Coordinates of C-alpha atoms and ligand atoms in Angstrom, one line a residue:
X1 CA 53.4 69.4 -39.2
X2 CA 52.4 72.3 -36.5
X3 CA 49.9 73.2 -38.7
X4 CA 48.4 69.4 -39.4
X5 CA 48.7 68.9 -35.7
X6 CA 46.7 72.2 -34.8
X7 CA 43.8 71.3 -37.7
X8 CA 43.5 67.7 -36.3
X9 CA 42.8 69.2 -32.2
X10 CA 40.0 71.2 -34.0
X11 CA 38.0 68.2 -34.9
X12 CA 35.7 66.2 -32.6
X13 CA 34.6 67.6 -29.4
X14 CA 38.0 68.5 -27.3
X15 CA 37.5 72.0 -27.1
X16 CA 40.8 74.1 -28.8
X17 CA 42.2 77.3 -27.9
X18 CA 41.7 77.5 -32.0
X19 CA 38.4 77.6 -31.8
X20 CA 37.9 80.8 -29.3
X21 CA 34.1 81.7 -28.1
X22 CA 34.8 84.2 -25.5
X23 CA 36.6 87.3 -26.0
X24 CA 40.1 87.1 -24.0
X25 CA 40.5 83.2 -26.3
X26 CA 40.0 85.6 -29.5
X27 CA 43.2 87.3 -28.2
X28 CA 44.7 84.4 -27.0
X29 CA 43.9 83.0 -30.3
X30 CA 45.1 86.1 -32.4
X31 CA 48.7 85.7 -30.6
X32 CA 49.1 82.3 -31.3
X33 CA 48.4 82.5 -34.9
X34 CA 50.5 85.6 -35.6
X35 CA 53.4 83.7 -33.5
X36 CA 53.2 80.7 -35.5
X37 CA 53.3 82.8 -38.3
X38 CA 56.1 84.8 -37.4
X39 CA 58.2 81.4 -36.5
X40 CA 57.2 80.0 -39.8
X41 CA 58.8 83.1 -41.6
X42 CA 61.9 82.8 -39.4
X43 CA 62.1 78.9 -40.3
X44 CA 61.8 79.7 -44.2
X45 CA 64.6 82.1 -44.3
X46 CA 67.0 80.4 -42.6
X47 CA 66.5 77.4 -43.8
X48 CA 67.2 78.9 -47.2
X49 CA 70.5 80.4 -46.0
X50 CA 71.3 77.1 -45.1
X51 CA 70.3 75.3 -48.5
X52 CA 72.5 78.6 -50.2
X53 CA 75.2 77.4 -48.4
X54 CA 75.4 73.6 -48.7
X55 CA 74.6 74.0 -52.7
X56 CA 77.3 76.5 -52.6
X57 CA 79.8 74.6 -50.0
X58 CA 79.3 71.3 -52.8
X59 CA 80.2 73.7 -55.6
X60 CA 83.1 75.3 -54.6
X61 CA 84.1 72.4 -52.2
X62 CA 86.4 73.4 -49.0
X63 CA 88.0 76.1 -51.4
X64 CA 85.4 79.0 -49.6
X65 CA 87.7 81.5 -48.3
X66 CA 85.2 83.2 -45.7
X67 CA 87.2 86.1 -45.0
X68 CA 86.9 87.6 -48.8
X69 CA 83.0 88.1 -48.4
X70 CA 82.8 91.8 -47.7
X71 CA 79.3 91.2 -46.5
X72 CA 79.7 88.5 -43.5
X73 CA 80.1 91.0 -40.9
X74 CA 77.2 93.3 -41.7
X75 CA 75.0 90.2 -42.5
X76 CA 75.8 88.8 -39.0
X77 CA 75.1 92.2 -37.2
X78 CA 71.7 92.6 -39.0
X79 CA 70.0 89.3 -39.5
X80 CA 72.0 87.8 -35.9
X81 CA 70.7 91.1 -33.5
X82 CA 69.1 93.7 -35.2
X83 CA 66.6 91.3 -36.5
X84 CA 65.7 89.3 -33.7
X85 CA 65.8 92.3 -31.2
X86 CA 63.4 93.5 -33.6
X87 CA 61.2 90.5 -33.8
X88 CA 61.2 89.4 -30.4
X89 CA 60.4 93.3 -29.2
X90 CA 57.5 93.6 -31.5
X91 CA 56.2 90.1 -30.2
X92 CA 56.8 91.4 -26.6
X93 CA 54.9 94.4 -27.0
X94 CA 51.8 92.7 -28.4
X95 CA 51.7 90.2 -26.3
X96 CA 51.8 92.5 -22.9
X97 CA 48.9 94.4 -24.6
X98 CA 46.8 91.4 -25.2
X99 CA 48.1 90.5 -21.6
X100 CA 46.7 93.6 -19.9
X101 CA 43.8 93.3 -22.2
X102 CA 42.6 90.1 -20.6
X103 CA 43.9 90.7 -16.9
X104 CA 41.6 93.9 -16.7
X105 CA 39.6 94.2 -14.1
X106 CA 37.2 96.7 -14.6
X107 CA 34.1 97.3 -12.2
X108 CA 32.1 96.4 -15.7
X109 CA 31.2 92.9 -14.6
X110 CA 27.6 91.8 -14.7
X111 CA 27.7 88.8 -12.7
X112 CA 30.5 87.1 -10.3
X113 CA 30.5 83.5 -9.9
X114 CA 32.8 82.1 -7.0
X115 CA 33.9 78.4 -8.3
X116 CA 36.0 77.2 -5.0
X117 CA 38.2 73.6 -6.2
X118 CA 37.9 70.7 -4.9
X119 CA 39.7 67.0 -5.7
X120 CA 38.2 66.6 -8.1
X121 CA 35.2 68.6 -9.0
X122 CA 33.9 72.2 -9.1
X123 CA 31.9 73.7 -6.8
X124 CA 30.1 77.2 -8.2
X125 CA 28.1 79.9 -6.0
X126 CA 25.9 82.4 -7.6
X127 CA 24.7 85.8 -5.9
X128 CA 21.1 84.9 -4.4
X129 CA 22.1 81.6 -2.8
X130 CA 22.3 78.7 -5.9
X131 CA 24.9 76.4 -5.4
X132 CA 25.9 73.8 -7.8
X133 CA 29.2 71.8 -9.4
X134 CA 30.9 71.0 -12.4
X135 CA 27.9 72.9 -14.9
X136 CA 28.2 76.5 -14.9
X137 CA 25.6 78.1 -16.8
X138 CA 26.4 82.0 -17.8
X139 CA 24.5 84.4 -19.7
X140 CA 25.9 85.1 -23.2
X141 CA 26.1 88.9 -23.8
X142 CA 27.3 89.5 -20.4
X143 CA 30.4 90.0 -18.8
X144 CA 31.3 87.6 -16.0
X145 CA 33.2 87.3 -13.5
X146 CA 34.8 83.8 -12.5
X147 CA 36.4 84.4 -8.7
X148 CA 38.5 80.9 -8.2
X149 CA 40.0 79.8 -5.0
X150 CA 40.8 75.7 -3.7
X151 CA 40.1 74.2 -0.4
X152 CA 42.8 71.6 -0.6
X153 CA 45.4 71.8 -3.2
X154 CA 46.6 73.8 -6.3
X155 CA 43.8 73.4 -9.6
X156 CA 43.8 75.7 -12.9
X157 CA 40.2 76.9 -13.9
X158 CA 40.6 76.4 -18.1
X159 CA 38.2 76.4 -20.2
X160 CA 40.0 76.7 -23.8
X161 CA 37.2 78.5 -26.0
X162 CA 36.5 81.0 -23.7
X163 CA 39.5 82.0 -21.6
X164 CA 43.4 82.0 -20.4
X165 CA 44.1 79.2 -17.3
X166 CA 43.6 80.7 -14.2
X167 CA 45.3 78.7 -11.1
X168 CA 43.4 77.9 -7.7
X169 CA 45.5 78.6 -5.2
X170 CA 44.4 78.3 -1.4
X171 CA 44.2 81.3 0.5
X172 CA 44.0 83.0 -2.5
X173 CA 41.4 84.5 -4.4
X174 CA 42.2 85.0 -8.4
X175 CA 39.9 86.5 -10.5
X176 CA 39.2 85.9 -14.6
X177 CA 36.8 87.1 -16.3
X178 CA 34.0 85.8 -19.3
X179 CA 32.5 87.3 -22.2
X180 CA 30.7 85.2 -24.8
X181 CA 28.2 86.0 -27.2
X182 CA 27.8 82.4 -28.7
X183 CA 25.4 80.5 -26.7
X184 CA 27.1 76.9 -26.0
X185 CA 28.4 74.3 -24.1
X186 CA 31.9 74.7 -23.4
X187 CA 34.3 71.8 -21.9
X188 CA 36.8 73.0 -19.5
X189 CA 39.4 70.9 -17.6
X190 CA 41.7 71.3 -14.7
X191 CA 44.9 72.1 -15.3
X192 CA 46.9 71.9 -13.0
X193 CA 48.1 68.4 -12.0
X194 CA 46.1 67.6 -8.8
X195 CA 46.4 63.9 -7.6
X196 CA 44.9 60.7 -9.0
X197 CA 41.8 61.9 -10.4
X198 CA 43.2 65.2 -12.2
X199 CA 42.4 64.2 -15.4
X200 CA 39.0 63.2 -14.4
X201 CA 38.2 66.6 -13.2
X202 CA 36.0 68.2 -16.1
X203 CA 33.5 70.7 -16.1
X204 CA 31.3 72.3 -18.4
X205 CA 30.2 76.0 -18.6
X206 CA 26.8 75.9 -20.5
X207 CA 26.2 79.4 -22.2
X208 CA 22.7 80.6 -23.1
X209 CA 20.1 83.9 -23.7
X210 CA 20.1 86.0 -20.4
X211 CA 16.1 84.9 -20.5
X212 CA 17.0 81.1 -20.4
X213 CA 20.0 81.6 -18.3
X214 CA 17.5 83.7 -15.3
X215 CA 15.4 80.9 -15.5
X216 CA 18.1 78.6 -14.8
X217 CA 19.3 80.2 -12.1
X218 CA 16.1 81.2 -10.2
X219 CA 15.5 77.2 -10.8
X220 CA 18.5 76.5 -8.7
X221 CA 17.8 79.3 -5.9
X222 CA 14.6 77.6 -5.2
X223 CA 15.2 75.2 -2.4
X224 CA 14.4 70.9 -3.1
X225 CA 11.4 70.0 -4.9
X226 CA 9.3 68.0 -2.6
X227 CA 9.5 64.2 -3.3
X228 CA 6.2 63.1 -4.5
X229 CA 7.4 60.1 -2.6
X230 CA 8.1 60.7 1.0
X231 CA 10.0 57.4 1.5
X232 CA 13.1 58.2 -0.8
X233 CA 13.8 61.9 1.1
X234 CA 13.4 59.6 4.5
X235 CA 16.2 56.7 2.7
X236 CA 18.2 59.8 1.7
X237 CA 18.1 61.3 5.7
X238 CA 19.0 58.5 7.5
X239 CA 21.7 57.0 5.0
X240 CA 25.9 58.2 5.0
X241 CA 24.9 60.8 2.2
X242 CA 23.5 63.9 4.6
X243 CA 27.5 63.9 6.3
X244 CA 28.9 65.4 3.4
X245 CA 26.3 66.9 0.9
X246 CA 23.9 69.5 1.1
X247 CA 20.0 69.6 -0.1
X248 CA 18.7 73.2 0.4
X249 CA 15.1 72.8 2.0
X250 CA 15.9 69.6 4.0
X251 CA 17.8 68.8 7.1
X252 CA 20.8 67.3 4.9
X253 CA 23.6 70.0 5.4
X254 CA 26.9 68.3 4.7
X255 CA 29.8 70.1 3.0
X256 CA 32.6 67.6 1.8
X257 CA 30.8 67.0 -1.3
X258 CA 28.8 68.7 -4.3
X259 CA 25.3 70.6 -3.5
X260 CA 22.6 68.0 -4.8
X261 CA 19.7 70.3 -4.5
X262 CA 18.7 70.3 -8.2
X263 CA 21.4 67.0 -9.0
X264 CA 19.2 65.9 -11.4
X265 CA 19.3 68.8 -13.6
X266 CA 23.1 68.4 -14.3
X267 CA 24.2 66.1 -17.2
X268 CA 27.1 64.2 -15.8
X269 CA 28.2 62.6 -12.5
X270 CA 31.7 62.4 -11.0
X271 CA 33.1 65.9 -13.1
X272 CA 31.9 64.7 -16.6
X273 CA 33.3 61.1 -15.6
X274 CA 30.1 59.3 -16.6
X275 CA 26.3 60.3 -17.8
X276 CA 24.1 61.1 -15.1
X277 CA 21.3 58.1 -15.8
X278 CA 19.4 56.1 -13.4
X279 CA 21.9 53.5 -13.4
X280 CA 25.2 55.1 -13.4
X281 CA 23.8 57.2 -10.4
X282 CA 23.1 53.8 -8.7
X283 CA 26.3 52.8 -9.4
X284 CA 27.8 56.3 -8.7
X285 CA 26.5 55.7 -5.4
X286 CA 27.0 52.0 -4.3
X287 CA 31.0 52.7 -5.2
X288 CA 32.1 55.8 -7.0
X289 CA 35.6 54.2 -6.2
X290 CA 35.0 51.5 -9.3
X291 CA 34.1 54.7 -11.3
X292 CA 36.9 57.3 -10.1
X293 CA 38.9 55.4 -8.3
X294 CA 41.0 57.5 -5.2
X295 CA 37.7 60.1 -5.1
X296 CA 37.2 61.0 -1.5
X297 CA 33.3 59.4 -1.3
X298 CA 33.6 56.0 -0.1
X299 CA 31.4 53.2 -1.2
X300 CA 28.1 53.3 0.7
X301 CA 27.7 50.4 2.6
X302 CA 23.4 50.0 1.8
X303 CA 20.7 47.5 0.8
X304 CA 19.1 47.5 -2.5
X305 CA 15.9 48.8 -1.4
X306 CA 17.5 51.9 0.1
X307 CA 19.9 52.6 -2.6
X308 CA 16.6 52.2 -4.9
X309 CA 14.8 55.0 -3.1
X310 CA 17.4 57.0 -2.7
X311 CA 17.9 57.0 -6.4
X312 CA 14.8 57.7 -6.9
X313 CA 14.8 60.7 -4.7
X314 CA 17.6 62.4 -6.2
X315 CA 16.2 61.7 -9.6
X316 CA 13.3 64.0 -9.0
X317 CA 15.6 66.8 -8.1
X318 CA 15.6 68.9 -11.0
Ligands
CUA1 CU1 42.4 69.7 -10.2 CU2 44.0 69.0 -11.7

């Protein structure tokens, strides 16, 4: 039945610690298989004990005289303790190994991302000044460095192919580190219960070729396209949005909320709560509390003409 129930979260596209990408998962991965098979082993032999003894207990029926078996005591002293001290030791010592194994930290990383939690998205910094949420793009080949940390409550960074949990803890900086050579989109999800929207609170780290990954990032370094339409940057400036988000290259400097300088180049909205389209960005917008209800961005109180340039603004940044 484990195994059934292991094969089925293989399928479809929620990532499995069964299907490791990265490195520290193939460890993590290695464990739980040789654990499961350990357990399975246990399971067999004393479940055939038991069968011995209930074919043998029917046979001889309440006749068993215990105390004539010159075997009970030594059986008990070897398979009770020797055995399991000797199990559970050997288990112990691998799994400390593979512990320290993916807990290093070495001076050998490449690149260090700080991704700083928020309810309920991701916020990721990049040496050189890019700043972006929920899709963090890495360069396969490479070992990076992942260095979390929360501005309100306790998250856990997971993203099951590629690495062990690692919590967010405020005033705290905790460190885990990436190395994948499969390039890929990898789902990760918080996990850590955070509030209302935990579950709600995706992200995705996108891993390519260090020559598509550079271009990426020197992409989102570069400050705001400028609109080819002046109107829509103007809607944008003098709506609610510029008091809590950020668009590098304009006088919109806000904090509370993701980094929309190149929104338009991410795939969802909301955390990987809905596709980022036209429409669901309109709607996204207008009331993000029909969509995630309990998120902290209000609905914004604007006419249709606004919200349409607006839309159209942060469409063309890419
Ligand atoms: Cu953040 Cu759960």
């Amino acid at each position: 039945m484990l195994l059934a129930a292991a094969a089925v979260s293989c399928n479809g596209d929620a990532p499995s610690v069964l299907d490791p990408q990265g490195e520290s998962a193939q460890r993590i991965d290695g464990l739980w298989w040789l654990m499961l098979w350990i357990s399975l082993a246990v399971l067999a032999v004393v479940a055939g004990l038991m069968a011995v003894a209930f074919l043998r207990g029917r046979r001889e029926g309440l006749e068993v005289d215990a105390s004539s078996s010159r075997w009970g005591e030594p059986f008990v002293v070897v398979a009770g303790v020797i055995v399991p001290v000797v199990i559970l030791t050997g288990v112990f010592v691998v799994s400390v190994r593979d512990l320290n194994a993916i807990t290093r930290e070495g001076d050998d990383a490449e690149l260090t991302i700080e991704v700083v939690g928020h309810m309920w998205w991701w916020e990721a910094r990049y040496p050189g000044g890019a700043v972006t949420a929920n899709e963090i793009h890495i360069p396969t080949g490479q070992t990076v460095r992942f260095e979390v940390t929360t501005v309100d409550v306790i998250h856990s960074f997971w993203v099951p192919q590629l690495a062990p949990k690692i919590d967010m803890v405020p005033g705290r900086t905790n460190v885990v580190d990436v190395r994948t050579g499969t390039p890929g989109t990898y789902r990760g999800q918080c996990a850590e219960y955070c509030g209302l929207q935990h579950a709600n609170m995706a992200l995705f780290v996108v891993a390519e070729p260090p020559g598509e990954f550079e271009r990426w990032l020197e992409n989102e370094t570069a400050p705001a396209a400028s609109p080819a339409d002046q109107a829509g940057l103007d809607a944008f400036l003098r709506s609610s949005c510029v008091g809590c988000h950020t668009v590098r290259g304009t006088d919109a400097s806000g904090t509370l909320g993701p980094d929309l300088t190149h929104v338009a180049s991410r795939e969802t909205l909301g955390a990987g709560t809905i596709e980022n389209t036209r429409e669901n960005l309109a709607d996204w917008i207008a009331n993000p509390q029909t969509v995630k209800p309990g998120a902290v961005m209000p609905p914004t109180e604007i006419s249709a003409e606004e919200l349409d340039l607006i839309v159209e603004y942060l469409q063309g940044l890419t």
